Tab-separated table of C-alpha atoms in Angstrom:
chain	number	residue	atom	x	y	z
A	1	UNK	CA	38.438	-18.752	-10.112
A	2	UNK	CA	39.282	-18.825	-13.897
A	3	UNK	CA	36.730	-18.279	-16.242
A	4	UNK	CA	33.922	-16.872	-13.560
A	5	UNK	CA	33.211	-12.878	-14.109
A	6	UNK	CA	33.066	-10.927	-10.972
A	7	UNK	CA	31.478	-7.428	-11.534
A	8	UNK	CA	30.084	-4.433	-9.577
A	9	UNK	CA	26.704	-3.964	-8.995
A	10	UNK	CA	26.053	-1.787	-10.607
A	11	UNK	CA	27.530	-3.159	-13.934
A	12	UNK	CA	25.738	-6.821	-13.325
A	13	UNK	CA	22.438	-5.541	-12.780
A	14	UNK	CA	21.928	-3.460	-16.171
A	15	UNK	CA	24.515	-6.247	-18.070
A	16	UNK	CA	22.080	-9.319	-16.456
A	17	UNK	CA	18.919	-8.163	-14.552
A	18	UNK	CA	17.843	-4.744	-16.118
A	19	UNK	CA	16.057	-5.560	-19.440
A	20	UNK	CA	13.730	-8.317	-17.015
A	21	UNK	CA	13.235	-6.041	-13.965
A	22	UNK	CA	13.992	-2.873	-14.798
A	23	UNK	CA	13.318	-1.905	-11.007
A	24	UNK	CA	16.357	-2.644	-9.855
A	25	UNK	CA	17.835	-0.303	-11.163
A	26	UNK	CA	16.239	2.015	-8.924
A	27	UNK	CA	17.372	0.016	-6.223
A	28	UNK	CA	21.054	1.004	-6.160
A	29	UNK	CA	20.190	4.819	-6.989
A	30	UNK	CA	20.426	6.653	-3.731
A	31	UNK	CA	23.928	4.596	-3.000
A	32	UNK	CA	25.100	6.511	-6.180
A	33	UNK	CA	23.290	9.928	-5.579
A	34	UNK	CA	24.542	9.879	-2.188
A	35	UNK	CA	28.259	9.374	-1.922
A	36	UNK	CA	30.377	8.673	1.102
A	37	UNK	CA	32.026	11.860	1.644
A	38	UNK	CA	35.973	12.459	1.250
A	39	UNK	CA	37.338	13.200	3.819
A	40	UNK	CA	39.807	15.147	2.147
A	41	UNK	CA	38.134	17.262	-0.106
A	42	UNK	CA	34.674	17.543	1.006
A	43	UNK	CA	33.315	20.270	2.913
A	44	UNK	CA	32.336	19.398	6.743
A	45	UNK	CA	28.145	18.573	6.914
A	46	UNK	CA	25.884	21.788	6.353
A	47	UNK	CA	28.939	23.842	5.264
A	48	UNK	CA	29.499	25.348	1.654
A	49	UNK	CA	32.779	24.295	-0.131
A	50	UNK	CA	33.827	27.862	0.956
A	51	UNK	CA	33.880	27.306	4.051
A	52	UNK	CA	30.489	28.925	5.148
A	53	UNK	CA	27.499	27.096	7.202
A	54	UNK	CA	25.257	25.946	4.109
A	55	UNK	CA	22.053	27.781	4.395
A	56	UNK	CA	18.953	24.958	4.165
A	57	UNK	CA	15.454	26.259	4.429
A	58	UNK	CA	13.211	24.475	6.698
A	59	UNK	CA	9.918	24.784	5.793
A	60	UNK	CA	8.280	22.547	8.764
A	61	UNK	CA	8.476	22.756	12.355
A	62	UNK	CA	9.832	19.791	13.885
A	63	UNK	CA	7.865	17.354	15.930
A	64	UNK	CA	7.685	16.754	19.341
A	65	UNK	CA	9.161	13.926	20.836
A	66	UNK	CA	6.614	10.993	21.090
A	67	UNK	CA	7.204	11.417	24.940
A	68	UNK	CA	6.753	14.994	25.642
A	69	UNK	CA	3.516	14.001	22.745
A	70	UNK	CA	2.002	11.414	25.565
A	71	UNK	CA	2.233	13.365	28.432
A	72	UNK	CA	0.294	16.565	26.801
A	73	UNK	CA	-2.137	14.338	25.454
A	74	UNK	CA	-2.754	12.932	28.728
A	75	UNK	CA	-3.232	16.422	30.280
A	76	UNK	CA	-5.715	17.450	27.490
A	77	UNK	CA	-3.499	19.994	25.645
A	78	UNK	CA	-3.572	18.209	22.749
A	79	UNK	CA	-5.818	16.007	20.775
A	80	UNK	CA	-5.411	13.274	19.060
A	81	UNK	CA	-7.023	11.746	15.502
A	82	UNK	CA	-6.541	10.376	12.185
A	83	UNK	CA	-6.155	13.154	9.686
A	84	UNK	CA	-8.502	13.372	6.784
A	85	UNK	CA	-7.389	15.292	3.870
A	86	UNK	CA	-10.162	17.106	1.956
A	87	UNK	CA	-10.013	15.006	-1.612
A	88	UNK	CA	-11.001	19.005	-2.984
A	89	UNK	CA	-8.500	20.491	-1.079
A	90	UNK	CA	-5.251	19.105	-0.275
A	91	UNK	CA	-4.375	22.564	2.166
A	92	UNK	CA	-7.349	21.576	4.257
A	93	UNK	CA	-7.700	18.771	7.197
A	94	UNK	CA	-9.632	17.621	9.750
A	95	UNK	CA	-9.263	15.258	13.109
A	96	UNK	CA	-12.042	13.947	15.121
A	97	UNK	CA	-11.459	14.740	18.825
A	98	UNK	CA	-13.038	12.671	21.308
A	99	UNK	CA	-12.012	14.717	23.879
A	100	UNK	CA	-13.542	17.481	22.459
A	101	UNK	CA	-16.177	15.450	20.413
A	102	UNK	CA	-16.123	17.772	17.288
A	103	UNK	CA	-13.790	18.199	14.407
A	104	UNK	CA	-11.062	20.228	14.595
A	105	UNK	CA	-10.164	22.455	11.222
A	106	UNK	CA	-6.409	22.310	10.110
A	107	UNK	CA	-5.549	24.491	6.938
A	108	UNK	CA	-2.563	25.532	5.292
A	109	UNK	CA	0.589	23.367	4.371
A	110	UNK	CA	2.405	24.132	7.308
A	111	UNK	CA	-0.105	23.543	9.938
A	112	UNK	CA	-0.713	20.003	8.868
A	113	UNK	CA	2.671	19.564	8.872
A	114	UNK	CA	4.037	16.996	6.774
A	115	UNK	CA	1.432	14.207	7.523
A	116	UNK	CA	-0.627	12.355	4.961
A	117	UNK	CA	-4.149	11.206	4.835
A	118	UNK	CA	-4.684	8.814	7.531
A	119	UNK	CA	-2.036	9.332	9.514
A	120	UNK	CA	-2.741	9.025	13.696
A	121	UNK	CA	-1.458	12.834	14.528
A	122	UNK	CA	-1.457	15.087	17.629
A	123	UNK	CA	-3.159	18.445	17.053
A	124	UNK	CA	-2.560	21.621	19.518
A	125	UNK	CA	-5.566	23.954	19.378
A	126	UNK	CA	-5.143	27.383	18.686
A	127	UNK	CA	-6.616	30.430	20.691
A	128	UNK	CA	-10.426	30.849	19.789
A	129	UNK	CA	-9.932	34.457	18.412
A	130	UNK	CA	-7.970	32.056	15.895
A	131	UNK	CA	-10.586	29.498	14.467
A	132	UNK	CA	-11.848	29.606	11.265
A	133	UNK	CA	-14.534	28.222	9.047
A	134	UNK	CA	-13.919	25.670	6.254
A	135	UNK	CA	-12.523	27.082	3.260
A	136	UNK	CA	-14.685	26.619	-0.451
A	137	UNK	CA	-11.597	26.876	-2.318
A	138	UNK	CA	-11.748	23.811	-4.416
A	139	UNK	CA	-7.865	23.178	-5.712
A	140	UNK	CA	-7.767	20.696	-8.945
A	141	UNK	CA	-4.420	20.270	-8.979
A	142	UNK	CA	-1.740	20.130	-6.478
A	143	UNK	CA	0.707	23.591	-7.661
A	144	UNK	CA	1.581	26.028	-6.054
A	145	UNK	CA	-1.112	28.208	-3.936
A	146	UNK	CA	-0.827	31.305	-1.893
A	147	UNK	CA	-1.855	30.680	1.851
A	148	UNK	CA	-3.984	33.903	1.752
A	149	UNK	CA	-6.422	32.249	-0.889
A	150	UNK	CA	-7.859	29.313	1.398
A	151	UNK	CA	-9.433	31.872	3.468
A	152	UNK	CA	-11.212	32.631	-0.124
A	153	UNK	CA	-13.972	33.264	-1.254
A	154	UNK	CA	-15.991	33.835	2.261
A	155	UNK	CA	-18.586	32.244	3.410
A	156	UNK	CA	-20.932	34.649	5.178
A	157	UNK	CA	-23.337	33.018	8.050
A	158	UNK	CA	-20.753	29.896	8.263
A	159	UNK	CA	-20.208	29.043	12.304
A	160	UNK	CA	-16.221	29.106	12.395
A	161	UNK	CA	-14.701	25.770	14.024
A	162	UNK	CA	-12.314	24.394	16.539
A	163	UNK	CA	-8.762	25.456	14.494
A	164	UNK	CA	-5.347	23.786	15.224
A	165	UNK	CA	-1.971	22.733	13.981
A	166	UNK	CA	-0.211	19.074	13.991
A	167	UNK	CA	2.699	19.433	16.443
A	168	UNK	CA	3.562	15.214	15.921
A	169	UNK	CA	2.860	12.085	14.491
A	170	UNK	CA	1.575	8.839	16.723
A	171	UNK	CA	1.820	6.347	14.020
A	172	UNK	CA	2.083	6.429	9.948
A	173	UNK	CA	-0.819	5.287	8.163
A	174	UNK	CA	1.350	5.279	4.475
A	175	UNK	CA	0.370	2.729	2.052
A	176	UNK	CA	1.617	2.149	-1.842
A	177	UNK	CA	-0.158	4.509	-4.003
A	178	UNK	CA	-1.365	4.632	-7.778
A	179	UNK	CA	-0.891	7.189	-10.136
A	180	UNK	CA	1.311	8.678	-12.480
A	181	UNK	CA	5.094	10.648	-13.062
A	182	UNK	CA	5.101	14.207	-14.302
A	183	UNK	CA	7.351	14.556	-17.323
A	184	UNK	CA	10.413	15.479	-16.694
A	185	UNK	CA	11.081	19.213	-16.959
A	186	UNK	CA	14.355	18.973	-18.573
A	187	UNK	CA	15.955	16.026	-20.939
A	188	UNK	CA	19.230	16.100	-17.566
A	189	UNK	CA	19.078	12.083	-16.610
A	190	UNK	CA	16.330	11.100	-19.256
A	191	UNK	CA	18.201	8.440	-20.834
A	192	UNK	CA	17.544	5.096	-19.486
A	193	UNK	CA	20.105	4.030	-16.221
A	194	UNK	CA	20.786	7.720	-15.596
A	195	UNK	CA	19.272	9.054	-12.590
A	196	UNK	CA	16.426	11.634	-12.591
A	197	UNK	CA	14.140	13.030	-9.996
A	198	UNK	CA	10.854	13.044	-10.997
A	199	UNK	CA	7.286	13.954	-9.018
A	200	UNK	CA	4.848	11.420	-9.174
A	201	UNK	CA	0.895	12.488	-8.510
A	202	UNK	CA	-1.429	9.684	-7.177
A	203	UNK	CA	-4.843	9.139	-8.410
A	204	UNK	CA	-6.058	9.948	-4.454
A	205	UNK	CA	-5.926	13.659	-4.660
A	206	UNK	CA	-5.830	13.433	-0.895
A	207	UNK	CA	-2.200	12.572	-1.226
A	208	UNK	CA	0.387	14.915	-1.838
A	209	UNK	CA	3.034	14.464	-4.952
A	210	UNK	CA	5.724	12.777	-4.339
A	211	UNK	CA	9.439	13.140	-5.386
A	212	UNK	CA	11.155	9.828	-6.558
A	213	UNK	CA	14.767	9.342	-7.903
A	214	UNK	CA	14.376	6.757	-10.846
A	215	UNK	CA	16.686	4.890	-13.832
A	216	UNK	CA	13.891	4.525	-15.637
A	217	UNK	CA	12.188	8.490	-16.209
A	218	UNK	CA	11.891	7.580	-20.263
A	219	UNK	CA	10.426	4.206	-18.765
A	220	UNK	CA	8.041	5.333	-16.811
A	221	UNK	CA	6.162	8.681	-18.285
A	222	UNK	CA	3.009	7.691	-19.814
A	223	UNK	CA	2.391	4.769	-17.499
A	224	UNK	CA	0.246	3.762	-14.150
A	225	UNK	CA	2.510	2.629	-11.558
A	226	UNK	CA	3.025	1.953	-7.887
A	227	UNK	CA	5.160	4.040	-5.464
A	228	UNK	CA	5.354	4.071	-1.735
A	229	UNK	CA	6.119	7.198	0.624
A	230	UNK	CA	9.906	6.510	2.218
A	231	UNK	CA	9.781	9.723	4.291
A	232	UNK	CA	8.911	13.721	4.483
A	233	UNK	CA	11.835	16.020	5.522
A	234	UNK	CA	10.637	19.098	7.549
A	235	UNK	CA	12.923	21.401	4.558
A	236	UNK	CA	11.245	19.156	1.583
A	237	UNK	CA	7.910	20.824	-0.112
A	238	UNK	CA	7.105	16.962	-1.162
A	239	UNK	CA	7.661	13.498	0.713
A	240	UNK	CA	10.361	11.448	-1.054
A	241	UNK	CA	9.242	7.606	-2.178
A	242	UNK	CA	10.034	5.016	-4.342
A	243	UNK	CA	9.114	3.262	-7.471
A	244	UNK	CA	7.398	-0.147	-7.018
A	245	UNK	CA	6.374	-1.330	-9.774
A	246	UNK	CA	4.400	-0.862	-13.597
A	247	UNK	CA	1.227	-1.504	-13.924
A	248	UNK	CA	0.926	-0.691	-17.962
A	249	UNK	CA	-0.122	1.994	-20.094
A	250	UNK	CA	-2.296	5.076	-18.509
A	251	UNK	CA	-5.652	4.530	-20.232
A	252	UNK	CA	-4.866	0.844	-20.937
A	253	UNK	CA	-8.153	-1.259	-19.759
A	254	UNK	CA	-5.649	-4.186	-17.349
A	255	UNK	CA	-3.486	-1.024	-16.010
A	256	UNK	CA	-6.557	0.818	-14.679
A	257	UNK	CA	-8.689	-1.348	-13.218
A	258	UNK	CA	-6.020	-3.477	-11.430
């Protein structure tokens, strides 16, 4: 019809919407990142544009199907509990099994697996030869750690305890989470409505960081805001979430205590 505008999106959002609720921008970022592929020019899925199978690390096992899950648990070859993160220690879980009626120890990034604090999660025990005590390794921050140090330092005279690994997940326990971005680590996508990845840390230290494609990375450094976990990949180091929304200023008296 004359004289109505028809635009993209895209275009309408950051001409009409953007400068009100700047989070809707985010909203139409993975539909960018993530093309449909050509299906003349683009390489066949998992294959490099010359041709060869695309290597992808996988740094996870896979779970077992919620089936095969049921039937073990029923048999008593695996346990189930919800997972609590050590708030000291984000390599280091436990489960309460009432099958067993203790705690079973789960330590090390790939042994839990990919679940987050509170999660309902099936645990296979290891051999006893393979139990271990609780680690004192108290980690701060959430970088990069060698496996080998959670065994560190030792604690002489400490009983060792029931040891497993998560194998699957009965039911999510994710909720939104507060906390903050990291800077970005290069200016690539800064600029407001260009998209940047960016890991956000939550004020739990219980929960892992988590990576987030935003439109708003100049927007949101410096502030308290809300994201929620979307999924965890088993070849992703974090879980991949979404902005929800501001809060305010880090520090600010409203932004903090709401």
């Amino acid at each position: 019809a004359e004289g109505i505008e028809a635009l993209p999106i895209k275009p309408y959002i950051s001409k009409y919407l953007a400068s009100d609720h700047p989070e809707l921008l985010d909203v139409i970022v993975e539909q960018e990142v993530s093309p449909a592929p050509s299906r003349s020019s683009s390489p066949a899925p998992g294959t490099a544009p010359s041709g060869r199978k695309a290597k992808v690390e996988v740094m996870f096992d896979e779970f077992r199907p919620m089936s095969e899950m049921l039937q073990e648990l029923k048999a008593g070859t695996l346990h189930q509990g919800n997972i609590r993160v050590r708030k000291s220690n984000y390599l280091e879980a436990t489960i309460f099994s009432f099958s067993l009626n203790t705690e079973i120890l789960i330590q090390g990034r790939e042994d839990i697996n990919r679940v987050i604090d509170g999660d309902t999660v099936a645990v296979e025990l290891y051999p006893e030869e393979k139990w271990k005590v609780e680690s004192a390794l108290i980690l701060e921050k959430q970088e990069e750690v060698a496996e080998a140090t959670l065994a560190a330092p030792v604690r002489k005279g400490v009983p060792k305890k029931p040891t497993g690994k998560v194998v699957g997940v009965i039911k999510r326990g994710w909720k939104p989470c507060c906390g903050s971005v990291e800077p970005p680590r290069t200016t690539a996508g800064a600029a407001m409505g260009s998209t940047a990845t960016l890991l956000f840390r939550a004020l739990d230290t219980a929960i892992p960081r988590i990576r987030i494609r935003t439109r708003q990375a100049q927007a949101l450094v410096g502030k308290r805001i809300v994201v929620a976990i979307d999924s965890w990949e088993k070849n992703s180091l974090f879980p991949s979430g979404h902005f929800i929304r501001d809060l305010g200023p880090i520090g600010d008296k409203d932004s903090e205590s709401e």
